[in-house]
Short mmCIF file of C-alpha atoms and ligand atoms in Angstrom, two decimals:
data_model
loop_
_atom_site.label_atom_id
_atom_site.label_comp_id
_atom_site.label_asym_id
_atom_site.label_seq_id
_atom_site.Cartn_x
_atom_site.Cartn_y
_atom_site.Cartn_z
CA MET A 1 -247.49 80.93 -87.41
CA ASN A 2 -247.18 84.72 -87.56
CA ASP A 3 -245.20 84.99 -84.32
CA CYS A 4 -242.44 82.66 -85.57
CA ILE A 5 -239.16 84.51 -86.00
CA PHE A 6 -237.86 82.16 -88.68
CA CYS A 7 -241.18 82.37 -90.66
CA LYS A 8 -240.62 86.15 -90.59
CA ILE A 9 -237.04 85.73 -91.80
CA ILE A 10 -238.33 83.48 -94.62
CA ASP A 11 -241.05 86.02 -95.65
CA GLY A 12 -238.46 88.86 -95.46
CA SER A 13 -240.17 90.87 -92.75
CA ILE A 14 -237.05 90.23 -90.55
CA PRO A 15 -233.83 90.80 -92.47
CA SER A 16 -231.12 88.11 -92.60
CA LYS A 17 -227.80 87.48 -94.26
CA LYS A 18 -228.69 84.76 -96.66
CA ALA A 19 -226.27 81.92 -97.59
CA TYR A 20 -228.59 79.84 -99.84
CA GLU A 21 -232.23 79.90 -100.91
CA ASP A 22 -234.49 77.88 -103.13
CA ASP A 23 -238.22 77.35 -103.27
CA ARG A 24 -238.23 75.00 -100.22
CA ILE A 25 -235.41 76.01 -97.89
CA LEU A 26 -233.41 78.99 -96.67
CA ALA A 27 -229.96 79.17 -95.18
CA PHE A 28 -228.90 82.31 -93.31
CA HIS A 29 -226.11 83.35 -90.97
CA ASP A 30 -226.86 83.03 -87.26
CA VAL A 31 -227.20 86.48 -85.54
CA ASN A 32 -225.16 85.19 -82.63
CA PRO A 33 -222.50 82.98 -84.17
CA GLN A 34 -220.90 80.28 -82.00
CA ALA A 35 -218.14 79.50 -84.50
CA PRO A 36 -216.42 81.46 -87.31
CA VAL A 37 -219.06 80.02 -89.66
CA HIS A 38 -222.50 79.50 -88.19
CA VAL A 39 -225.38 79.15 -90.58
CA LEU A 40 -228.95 77.96 -89.97
CA VAL A 41 -230.81 75.91 -92.54
CA VAL A 42 -234.59 75.90 -92.33
CA PRO A 43 -237.53 74.56 -94.32
CA LYS A 44 -239.76 77.33 -95.62
CA GLU A 45 -242.65 75.24 -94.37
CA HIS A 46 -243.18 75.75 -90.64
CA ILE A 47 -242.24 72.53 -88.90
CA CYS A 48 -241.80 73.03 -85.17
CA CYS A 49 -239.04 70.59 -84.54
CA ALA A 50 -237.43 67.28 -85.53
CA ASP A 51 -240.00 65.53 -83.38
CA ALA A 52 -242.68 66.63 -85.91
CA VAL A 53 -240.98 65.06 -88.94
CA ASN A 54 -243.15 62.41 -90.53
CA GLU A 55 -243.74 60.60 -93.83
CA ASP A 56 -245.66 63.63 -95.17
CA ASN A 57 -242.92 66.27 -94.57
CA ALA A 58 -239.68 64.25 -94.54
CA ASP A 59 -238.90 65.16 -98.17
CA VAL A 60 -237.80 68.67 -97.16
CA VAL A 61 -235.40 67.19 -94.53
CA ALA A 62 -233.86 65.04 -97.26
CA HIS A 63 -233.65 68.12 -99.43
CA ILE A 64 -231.89 70.05 -96.70
CA PHE A 65 -229.31 67.32 -96.26
CA THR A 66 -228.84 67.17 -100.04
CA LYS A 67 -228.08 70.88 -100.09
CA ILE A 68 -225.90 71.07 -96.96
CA PRO A 69 -222.66 69.88 -98.71
CA GLU A 70 -223.17 72.53 -101.40
CA ILE A 71 -223.90 75.22 -98.76
CA ALA A 72 -220.89 74.13 -96.67
CA LYS A 73 -218.58 74.31 -99.78
CA SER A 74 -219.88 77.78 -100.56
CA LEU A 75 -219.03 78.87 -96.98
CA GLY A 76 -215.44 77.58 -97.39
CA LEU A 77 -215.85 74.66 -94.99
CA VAL A 78 -213.30 72.45 -96.79
CA ASN A 79 -212.02 70.74 -93.62
CA GLY A 80 -215.32 69.56 -92.12
CA TYR A 81 -218.21 71.00 -90.20
CA ARG A 82 -220.84 70.05 -87.60
CA ILE A 83 -224.56 69.83 -88.17
CA VAL A 84 -226.67 70.38 -85.04
CA ASN A 85 -230.38 70.14 -84.44
CA ASN A 86 -231.77 71.04 -81.05
CA CYS A 87 -235.18 69.43 -80.47
CA GLY A 88 -237.31 70.54 -77.51
CA ASP A 89 -236.63 72.10 -74.17
CA ASP A 90 -234.03 69.62 -72.81
CA ALA A 91 -231.97 70.43 -75.92
CA CYS A 92 -232.41 74.20 -75.42
CA GLN A 93 -234.31 74.69 -78.70
CA THR A 94 -235.12 78.40 -78.48
CA VAL A 95 -236.74 78.93 -81.86
CA LYS A 96 -239.62 76.48 -82.46
CA HIS A 97 -239.17 76.31 -86.27
CA MET A 98 -236.92 73.29 -87.06
CA HIS A 99 -233.44 74.35 -88.10
CA PHE A 100 -230.10 72.71 -88.63
CA HIS A 101 -227.03 74.58 -87.46
CA ILE A 102 -223.94 74.34 -89.67
CA LEU A 103 -220.92 75.15 -87.60
CA GLY A 104 -217.31 75.31 -88.70
CA GLY A 105 -214.33 77.36 -89.68
CA LYS A 106 -212.21 76.10 -86.75
CA GLN A 107 -211.40 72.88 -84.92
CA LEU A 108 -214.61 72.34 -82.95
CA ASN A 109 -214.80 70.98 -79.38
CA GLY A 110 -215.20 67.21 -79.32
CA GLU A 111 -217.91 67.27 -76.66
CA MET A 112 -221.49 66.91 -77.72
CA ALA A 113 -223.26 67.67 -74.45
P1 LIG B 1 -231.72 76.91 -81.19
O1 LIG B 1 -231.19 77.23 -79.81
O2 LIG B 1 -233.22 77.04 -81.24
O3 LIG B 1 -231.20 75.59 -81.66
O4 LIG B 1 -231.11 77.93 -82.16
C1 LIG B 1 -231.70 79.18 -82.48
C2 LIG B 1 -230.64 79.99 -83.13
O5 LIG B 1 -231.30 81.07 -83.80
C3 LIG B 1 -229.65 80.66 -82.14
O6 LIG B 1 -228.34 80.23 -82.51
C4 LIG B 1 -229.87 82.13 -82.34
O7 LIG B 1 -228.67 82.87 -82.30
C5 LIG B 1 -230.50 82.21 -83.71
N1 LIG B 1 -231.37 83.34 -83.87
C6 LIG B 1 -232.40 83.75 -83.06
N2 LIG B 1 -233.06 84.80 -83.55
C7 LIG B 1 -232.41 85.10 -84.74
C8 LIG B 1 -232.67 86.12 -85.71
O8 LIG B 1 -233.53 86.99 -85.58
N3 LIG B 1 -231.82 86.14 -86.80
C9 LIG B 1 -230.84 85.17 -86.93
N4 LIG B 1 -230.09 85.29 -88.01
N5 LIG B 1 -230.62 84.23 -86.02
C10 LIG B 1 -231.39 84.17 -84.92
ZN1 LIG B 2 -241.92 79.20 -88.51
#
């Protein structure tokens, strides 16, 4: 998947401002933040989207959700945050490497769509 922007961020060929990293996942600040805190959490393994999660790769999704509270705390999100995943064209997924947005740092809009 050498034309995937997020794979390039993971391998370091595109720079990013990292918020968390371990052997399986990376969290980095969104280049176009939509809230005072806007971080993306991605598996290092290329998974196109939530629609491609299955029994064989679901462990990394569980790992992401295990780490999100720690990442959110490190970002100062003590009063809550929103986790967003856009899956596919109707959801306006622009980067086809599954990622979870962590948004916070202000009172967010109550509308989902
Ligand atoms: P999506 O619309 O696919 O759910 O979200 C993709 C996100 O990736 C967008 O919020 C966009 O700003 C962010 N993004 C796209 N390219 C880059 C990049 O090169 N670096 C970083 N840090 N974020 C990016
Ligand atoms: Zn990728």
